[in-house]
Short mmCIF file of C-alpha atoms in Angstrom, two decimals:
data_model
loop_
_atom_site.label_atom_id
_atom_site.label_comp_id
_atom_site.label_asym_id
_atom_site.label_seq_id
_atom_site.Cartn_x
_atom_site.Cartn_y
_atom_site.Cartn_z
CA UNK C 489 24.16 -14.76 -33.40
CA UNK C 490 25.71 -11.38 -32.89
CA UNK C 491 25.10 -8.53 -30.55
CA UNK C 492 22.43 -7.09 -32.30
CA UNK C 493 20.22 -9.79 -33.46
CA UNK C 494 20.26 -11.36 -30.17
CA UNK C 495 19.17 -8.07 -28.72
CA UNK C 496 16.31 -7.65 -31.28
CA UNK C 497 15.01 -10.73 -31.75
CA UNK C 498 11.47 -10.94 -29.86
CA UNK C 499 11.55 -13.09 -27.07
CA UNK C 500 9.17 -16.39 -28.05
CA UNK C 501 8.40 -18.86 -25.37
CA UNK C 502 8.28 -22.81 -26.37
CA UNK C 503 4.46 -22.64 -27.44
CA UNK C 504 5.51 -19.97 -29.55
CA UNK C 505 3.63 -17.02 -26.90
CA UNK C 506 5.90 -13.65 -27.38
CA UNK C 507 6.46 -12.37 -24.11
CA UNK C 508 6.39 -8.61 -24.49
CA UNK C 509 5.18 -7.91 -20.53
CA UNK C 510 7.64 -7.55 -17.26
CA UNK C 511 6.19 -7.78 -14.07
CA UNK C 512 8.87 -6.42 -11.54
CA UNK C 513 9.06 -6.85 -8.24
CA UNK C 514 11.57 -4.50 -6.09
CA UNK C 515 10.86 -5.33 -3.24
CA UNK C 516 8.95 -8.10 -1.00
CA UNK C 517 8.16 -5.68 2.07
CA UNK C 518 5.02 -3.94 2.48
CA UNK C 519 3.38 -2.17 4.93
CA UNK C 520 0.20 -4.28 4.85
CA UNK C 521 -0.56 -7.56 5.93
CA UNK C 522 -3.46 -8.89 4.13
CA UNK C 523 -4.94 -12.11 4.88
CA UNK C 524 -4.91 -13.78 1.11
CA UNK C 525 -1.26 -12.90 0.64
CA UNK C 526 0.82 -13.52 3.27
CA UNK C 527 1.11 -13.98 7.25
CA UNK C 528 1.02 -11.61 9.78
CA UNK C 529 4.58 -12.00 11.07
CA UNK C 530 6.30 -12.18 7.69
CA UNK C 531 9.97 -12.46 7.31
CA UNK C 532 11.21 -10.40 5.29
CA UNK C 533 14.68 -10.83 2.56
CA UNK C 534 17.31 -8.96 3.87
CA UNK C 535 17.74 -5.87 2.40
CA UNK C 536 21.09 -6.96 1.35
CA UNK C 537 19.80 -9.53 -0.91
CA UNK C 538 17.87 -6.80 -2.49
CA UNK C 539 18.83 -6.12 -6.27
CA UNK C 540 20.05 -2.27 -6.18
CA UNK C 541 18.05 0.12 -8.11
CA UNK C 542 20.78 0.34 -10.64
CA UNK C 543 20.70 -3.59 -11.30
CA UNK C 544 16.85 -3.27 -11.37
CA UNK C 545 17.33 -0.54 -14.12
CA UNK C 546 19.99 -2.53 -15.91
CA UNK C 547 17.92 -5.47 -16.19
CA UNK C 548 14.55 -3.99 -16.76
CA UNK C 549 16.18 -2.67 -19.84
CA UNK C 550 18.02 -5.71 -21.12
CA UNK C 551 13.99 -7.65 -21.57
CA UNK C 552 13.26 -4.07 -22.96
CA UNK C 553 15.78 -4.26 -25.61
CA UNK C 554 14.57 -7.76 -26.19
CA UNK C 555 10.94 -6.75 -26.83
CA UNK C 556 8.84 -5.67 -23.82
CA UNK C 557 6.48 -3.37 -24.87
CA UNK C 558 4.85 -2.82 -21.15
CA UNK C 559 6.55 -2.88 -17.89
CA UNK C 560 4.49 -3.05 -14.43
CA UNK C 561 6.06 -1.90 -11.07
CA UNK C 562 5.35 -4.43 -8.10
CA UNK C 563 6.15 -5.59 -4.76
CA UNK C 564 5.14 -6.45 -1.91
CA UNK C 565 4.02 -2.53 -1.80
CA UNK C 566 6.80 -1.24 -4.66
CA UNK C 567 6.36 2.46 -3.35
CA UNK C 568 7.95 1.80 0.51
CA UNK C 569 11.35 1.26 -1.16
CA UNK C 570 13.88 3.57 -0.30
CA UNK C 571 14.55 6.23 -3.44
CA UNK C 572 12.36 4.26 -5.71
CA UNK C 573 11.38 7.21 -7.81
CA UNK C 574 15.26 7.46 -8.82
CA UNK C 575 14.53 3.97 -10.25
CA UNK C 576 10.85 5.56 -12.51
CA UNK C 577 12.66 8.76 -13.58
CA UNK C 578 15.50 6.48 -14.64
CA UNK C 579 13.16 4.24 -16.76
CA UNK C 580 10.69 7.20 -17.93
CA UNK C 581 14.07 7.23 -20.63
CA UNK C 582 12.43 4.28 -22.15
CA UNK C 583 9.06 5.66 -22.93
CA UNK C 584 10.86 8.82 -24.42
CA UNK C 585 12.75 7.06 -27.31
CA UNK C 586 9.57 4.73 -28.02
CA UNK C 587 11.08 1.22 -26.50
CA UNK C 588 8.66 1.12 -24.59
CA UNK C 589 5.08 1.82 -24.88
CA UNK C 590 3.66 1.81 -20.42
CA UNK C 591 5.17 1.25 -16.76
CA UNK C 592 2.14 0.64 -14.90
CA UNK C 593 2.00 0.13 -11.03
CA UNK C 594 0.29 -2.40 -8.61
CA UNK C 595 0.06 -0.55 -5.46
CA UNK C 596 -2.08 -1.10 -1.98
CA UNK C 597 -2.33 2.78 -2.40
CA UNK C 598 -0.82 3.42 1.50
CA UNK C 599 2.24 5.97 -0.38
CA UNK C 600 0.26 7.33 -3.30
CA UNK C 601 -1.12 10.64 -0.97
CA UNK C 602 2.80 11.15 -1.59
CA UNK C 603 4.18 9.82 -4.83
CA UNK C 604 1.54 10.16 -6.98
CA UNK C 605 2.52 13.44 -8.54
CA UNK C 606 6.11 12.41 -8.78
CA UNK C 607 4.72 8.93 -10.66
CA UNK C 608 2.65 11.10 -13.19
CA UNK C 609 5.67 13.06 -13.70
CA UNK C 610 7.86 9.99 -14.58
CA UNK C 611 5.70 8.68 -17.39
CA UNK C 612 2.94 6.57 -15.36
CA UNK C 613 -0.48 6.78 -16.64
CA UNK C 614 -1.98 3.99 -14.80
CA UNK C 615 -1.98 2.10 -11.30
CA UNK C 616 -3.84 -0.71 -9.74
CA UNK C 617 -4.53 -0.43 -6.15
CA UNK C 618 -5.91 -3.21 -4.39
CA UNK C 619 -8.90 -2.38 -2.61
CA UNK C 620 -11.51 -5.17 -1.15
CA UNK C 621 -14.01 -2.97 0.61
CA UNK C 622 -14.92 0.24 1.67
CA UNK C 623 -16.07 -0.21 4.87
CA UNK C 624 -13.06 1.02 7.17
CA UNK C 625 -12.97 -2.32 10.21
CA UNK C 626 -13.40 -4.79 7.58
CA UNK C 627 -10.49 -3.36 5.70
CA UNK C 628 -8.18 -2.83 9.23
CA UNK C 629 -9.43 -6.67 9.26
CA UNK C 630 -8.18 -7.91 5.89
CA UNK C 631 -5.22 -6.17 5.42
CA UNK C 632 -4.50 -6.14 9.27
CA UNK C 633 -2.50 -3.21 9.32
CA UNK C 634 -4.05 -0.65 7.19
CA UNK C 635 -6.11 2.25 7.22
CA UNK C 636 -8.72 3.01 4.24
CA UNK C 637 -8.56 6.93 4.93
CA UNK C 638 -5.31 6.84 4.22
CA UNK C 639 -5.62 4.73 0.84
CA UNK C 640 -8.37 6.80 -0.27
CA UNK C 641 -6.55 9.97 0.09
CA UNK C 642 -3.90 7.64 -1.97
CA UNK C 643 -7.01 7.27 -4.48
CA UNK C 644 -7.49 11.45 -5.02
CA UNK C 645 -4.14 12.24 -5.10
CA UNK C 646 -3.66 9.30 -8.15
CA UNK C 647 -6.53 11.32 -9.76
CA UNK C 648 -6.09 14.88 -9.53
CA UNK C 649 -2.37 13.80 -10.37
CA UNK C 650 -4.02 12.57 -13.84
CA UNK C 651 -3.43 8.74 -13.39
CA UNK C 652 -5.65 6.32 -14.37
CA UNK C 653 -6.66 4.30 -11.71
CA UNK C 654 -7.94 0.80 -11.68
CA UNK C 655 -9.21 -1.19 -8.23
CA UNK C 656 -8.11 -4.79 -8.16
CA UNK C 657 -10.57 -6.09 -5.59
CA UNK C 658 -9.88 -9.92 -4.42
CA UNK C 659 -13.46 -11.58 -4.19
CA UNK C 660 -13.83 -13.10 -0.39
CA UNK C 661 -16.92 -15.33 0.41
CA UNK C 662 -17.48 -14.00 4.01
CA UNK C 663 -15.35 -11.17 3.42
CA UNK C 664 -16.58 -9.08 0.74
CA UNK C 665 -19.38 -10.63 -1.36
CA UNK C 666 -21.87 -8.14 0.69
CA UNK C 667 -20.54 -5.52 -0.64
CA UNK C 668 -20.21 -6.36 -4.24
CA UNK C 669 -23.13 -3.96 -5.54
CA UNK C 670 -21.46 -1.13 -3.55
CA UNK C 671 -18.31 -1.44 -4.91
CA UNK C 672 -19.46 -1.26 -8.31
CA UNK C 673 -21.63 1.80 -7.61
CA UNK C 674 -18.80 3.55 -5.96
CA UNK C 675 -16.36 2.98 -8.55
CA UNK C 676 -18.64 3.93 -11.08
CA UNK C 677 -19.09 6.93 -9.03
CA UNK C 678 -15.76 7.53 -8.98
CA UNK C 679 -14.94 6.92 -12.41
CA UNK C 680 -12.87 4.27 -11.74
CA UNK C 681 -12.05 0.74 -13.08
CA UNK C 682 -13.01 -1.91 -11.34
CA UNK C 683 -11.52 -5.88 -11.64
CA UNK C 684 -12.66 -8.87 -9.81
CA UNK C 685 -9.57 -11.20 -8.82
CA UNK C 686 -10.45 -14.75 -7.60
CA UNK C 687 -8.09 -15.86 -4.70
CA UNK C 688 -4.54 -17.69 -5.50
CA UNK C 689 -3.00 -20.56 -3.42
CA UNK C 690 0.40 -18.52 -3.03
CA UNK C 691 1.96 -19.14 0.37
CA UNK C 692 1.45 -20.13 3.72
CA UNK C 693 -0.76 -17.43 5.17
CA UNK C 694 -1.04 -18.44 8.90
CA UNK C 695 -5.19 -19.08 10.43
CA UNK C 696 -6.30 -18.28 7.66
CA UNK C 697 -8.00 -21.42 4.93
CA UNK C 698 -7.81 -20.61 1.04
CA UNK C 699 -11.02 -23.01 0.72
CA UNK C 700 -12.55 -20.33 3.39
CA UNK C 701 -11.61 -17.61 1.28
CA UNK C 702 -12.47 -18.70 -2.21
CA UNK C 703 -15.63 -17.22 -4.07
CA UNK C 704 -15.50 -18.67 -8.11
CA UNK C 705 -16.22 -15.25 -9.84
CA UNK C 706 -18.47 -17.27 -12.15
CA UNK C 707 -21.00 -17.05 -9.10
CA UNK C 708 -19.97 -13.32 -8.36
CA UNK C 709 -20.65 -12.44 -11.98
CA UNK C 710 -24.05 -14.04 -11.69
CA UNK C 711 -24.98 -12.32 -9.02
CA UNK C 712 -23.76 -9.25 -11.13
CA UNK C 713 -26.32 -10.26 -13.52
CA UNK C 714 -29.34 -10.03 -11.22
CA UNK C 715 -29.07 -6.27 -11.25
CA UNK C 716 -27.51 -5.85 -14.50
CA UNK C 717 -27.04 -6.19 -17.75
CA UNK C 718 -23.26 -7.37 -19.14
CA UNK C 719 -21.55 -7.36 -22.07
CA UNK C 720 -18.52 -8.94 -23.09
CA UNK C 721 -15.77 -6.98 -24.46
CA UNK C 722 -13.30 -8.13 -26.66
CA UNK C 723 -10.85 -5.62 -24.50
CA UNK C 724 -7.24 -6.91 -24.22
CA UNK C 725 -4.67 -4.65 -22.18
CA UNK C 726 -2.26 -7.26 -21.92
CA UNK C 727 -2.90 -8.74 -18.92
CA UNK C 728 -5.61 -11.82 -18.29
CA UNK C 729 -8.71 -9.90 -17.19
CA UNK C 730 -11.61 -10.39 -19.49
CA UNK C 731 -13.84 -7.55 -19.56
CA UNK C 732 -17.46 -6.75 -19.60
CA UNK C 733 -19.66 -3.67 -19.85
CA UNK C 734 -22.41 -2.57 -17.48
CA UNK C 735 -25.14 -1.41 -19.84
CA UNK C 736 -27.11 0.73 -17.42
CA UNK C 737 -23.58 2.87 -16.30
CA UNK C 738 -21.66 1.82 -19.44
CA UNK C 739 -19.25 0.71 -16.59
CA UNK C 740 -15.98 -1.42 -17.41
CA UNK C 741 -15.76 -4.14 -15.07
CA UNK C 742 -12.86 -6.58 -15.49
CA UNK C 743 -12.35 -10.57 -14.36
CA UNK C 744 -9.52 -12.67 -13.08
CA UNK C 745 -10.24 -16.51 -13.29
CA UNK C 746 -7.12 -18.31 -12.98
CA UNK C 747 -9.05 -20.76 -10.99
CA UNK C 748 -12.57 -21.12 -13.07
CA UNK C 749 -10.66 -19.64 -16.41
CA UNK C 750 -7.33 -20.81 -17.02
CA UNK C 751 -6.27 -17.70 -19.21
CA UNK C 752 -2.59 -18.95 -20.13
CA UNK C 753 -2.99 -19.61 -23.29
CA UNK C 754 -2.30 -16.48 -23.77
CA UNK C 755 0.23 -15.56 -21.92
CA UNK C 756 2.58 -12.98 -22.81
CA UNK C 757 4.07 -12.35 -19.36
CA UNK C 758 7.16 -12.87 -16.76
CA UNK C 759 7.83 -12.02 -13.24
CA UNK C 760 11.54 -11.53 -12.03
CA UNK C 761 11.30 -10.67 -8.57
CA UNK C 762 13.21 -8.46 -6.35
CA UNK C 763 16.21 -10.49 -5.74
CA UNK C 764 16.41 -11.07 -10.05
CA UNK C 765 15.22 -14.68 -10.07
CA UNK C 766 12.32 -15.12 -12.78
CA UNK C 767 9.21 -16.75 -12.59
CA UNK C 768 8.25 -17.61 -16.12
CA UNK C 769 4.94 -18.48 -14.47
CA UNK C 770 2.60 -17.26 -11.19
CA UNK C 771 1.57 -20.88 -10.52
CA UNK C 772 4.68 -22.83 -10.87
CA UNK C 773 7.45 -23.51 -8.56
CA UNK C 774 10.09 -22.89 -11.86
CA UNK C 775 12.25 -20.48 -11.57
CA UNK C 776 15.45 -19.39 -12.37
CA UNK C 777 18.48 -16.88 -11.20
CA UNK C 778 19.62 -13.56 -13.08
CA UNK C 779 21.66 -12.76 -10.79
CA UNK C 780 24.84 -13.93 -11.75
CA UNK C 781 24.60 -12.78 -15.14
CA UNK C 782 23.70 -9.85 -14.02
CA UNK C 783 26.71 -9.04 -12.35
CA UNK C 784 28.78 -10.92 -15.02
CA UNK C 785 31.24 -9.03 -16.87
CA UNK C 786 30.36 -11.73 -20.05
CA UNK C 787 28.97 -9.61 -22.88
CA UNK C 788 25.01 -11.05 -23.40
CA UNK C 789 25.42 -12.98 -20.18
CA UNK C 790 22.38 -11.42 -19.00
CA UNK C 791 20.44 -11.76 -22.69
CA UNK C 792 21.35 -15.17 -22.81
CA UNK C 793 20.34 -16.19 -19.39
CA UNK C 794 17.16 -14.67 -19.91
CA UNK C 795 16.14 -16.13 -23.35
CA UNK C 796 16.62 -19.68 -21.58
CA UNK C 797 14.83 -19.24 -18.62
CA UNK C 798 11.68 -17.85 -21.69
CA UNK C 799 12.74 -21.55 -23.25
CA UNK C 800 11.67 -23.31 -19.93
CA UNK C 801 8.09 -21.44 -19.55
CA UNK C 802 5.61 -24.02 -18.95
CA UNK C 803 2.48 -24.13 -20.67
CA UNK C 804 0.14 -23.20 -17.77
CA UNK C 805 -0.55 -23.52 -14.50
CA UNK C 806 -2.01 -26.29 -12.03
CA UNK C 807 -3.88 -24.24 -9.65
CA UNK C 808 -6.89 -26.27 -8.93
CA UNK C 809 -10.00 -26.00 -6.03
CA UNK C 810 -12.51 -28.24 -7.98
CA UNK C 811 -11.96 -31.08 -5.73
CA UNK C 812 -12.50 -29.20 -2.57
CA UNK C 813 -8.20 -29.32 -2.01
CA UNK C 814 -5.78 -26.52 -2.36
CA UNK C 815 -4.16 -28.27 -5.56
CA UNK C 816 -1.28 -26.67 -7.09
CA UNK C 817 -0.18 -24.35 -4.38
CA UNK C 818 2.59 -22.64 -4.58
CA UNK C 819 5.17 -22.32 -1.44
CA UNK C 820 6.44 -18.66 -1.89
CA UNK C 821 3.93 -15.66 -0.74
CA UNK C 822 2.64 -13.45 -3.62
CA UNK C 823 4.61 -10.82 -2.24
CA UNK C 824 8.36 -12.55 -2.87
CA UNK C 825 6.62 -13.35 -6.33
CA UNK C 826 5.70 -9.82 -7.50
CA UNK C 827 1.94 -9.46 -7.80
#
């Protein structure tokens, strides 16, 4: 195969899914701690082992050239690395000539007050920011370091920037199912998008018990249902939330079941994280490193590499909490992963 049919040819996993979505991590710090995703006294990579922003640009651009249509901008908390908006100008080249078609970002929302306008500039249109509640103690409580006034100023600044901004909110039994009805309300309020995520077995996170933590968002959504009236949408935006519409607001209110809806049928999706090894799946230990082809002076090193880590993507995952066990967790933190 020459040069360029190996660099147009879609990429096309082993049950024949095309993978046409990046999830990036670049970098595993962040400046929260929350309590689903990762101990309070992380360690951190070394900042050495750190893929420079030129080898994050460099290989963001060899899957693009290979067929991914949407790239999304992770961590950790992606907008605490050093010069990282050298890294979206750099890629905004891709949206220009029509390679590709978004670069989204996953955000706690701590750094927008002060990127947001810069992001907009660079050819974002949309962020996720992780938000569980609104009431300010319960927040310093879940994410243990952070302060809501300072992610809702985030929040503003995303808007009157022009982004589009979606809140991811984890569902917590004993953590935030009290304040489901106001969470919908404000976000409606707000005009903003709202998605329900249930909680993941990624990592060792300290006190804390996943079993604790876990509300099936097949009972949340029921509990929607006592106030309102839902929909289903036949909405796909790539990604595995299924979608619904609140008939009284005509509110959009998305779902994220990998524990009560396995969604991976469809999945068109990899995560390389920060240090360029890639996860051709959230909730399997498989993995593999693009590191040395990255540096490799071999011509396709890198394209090869990557189309055979796509040939080793599993099927789906084996996340599991029906037996009242954390089955299928997985030993690295979310945040090493790229969320």
């Amino acid at each position: 195969m020459d040069t360029l049919d190996l660099r147009h040819t879609p990429l096309i996993d082993p049950f024949a899914r095309q993978i046409s979505y990046l999830r990036l991590s670049v970098t595993d710090r962040c400046d929260f701690r929350c309590v689903y995703c990762m101990s309070e006294n992380m360690t951190f990579l070394p900042k050495r082992d750190l893929l420079s922003l030129e080898e994050l640009d460099t290989l963001s651009s060899a899957f693009i050239s290979m067929g991914i249509r949407k790239l999304r901008i992770t961590g950790g908390e992606p907008l605490v690395r050093r010069d990282i908006m050298q890294f979206f100008r750099a890629m905004s080249r891709h949206l220009d000539s029509g390679a590709l078609d978004e670069i989204c970002v996953t955000t706690n929302g701590s750094q927008l007050e002060k990127h947001a306008a810069d992001l907009a500039a660079a050819g974002v249109k949309r962020l996720n920011v992780s938000l569980d509640t609104l009431d300010p103690q319960k927040f310093a409580e879940i994410t243990r370091w952070g302060r809501l006034d300072q992610v809702l100023r985030g929040i503003d600044a995303a808007q009157n920037a022009g982004l589009r901004v979606k809140i991811n909110a984890v569902a917590l039994k004993h953590g935030n199912d009290d304040e489901l009805f106001n969470l919908v309300t404000w976000c409606n309020s707000r005009d903003l998008d709202l998605t329900f995520i249930e909680v993941m077995p990624m990592g060792d996170i300290g006190n804390e018990d996943r079993l604790d933590q876990y509300w099936p968002l097949t009972d949340l959504r029921a509990k929607l249902a006592e106030q309102y009236t839902l929909e289903d949408l036949p909405l796909n935006t790539g990604g595995p939330a299924r979608y619904v519409r609140v008939a009284e607001t005509g509110q959009r209110i998305g779902f994220i079941q990998p524990m009560t809806h396995n969604f991976c049928e469809s999945c068109n999706r990899v995560r390389v994280t920060c240090t360029g090894t890639i996860h051709t799946c959230l909730g399997q230990e498989g993995s593999m490193d693009l590191r040395e082809a990255l540096r490799s002076d071999a011509p396709l090193a890198l394209e090869r590499a990557i189309r055979t880590a796509i040939g080793q993507k599993p099927k789906g995952h084996d996340f599991d909490y029906s037996r009242g066990i954390v089955a299928g967790q997985i030993s690295r933190h979310m945040s090493h992963t790229g969320g």
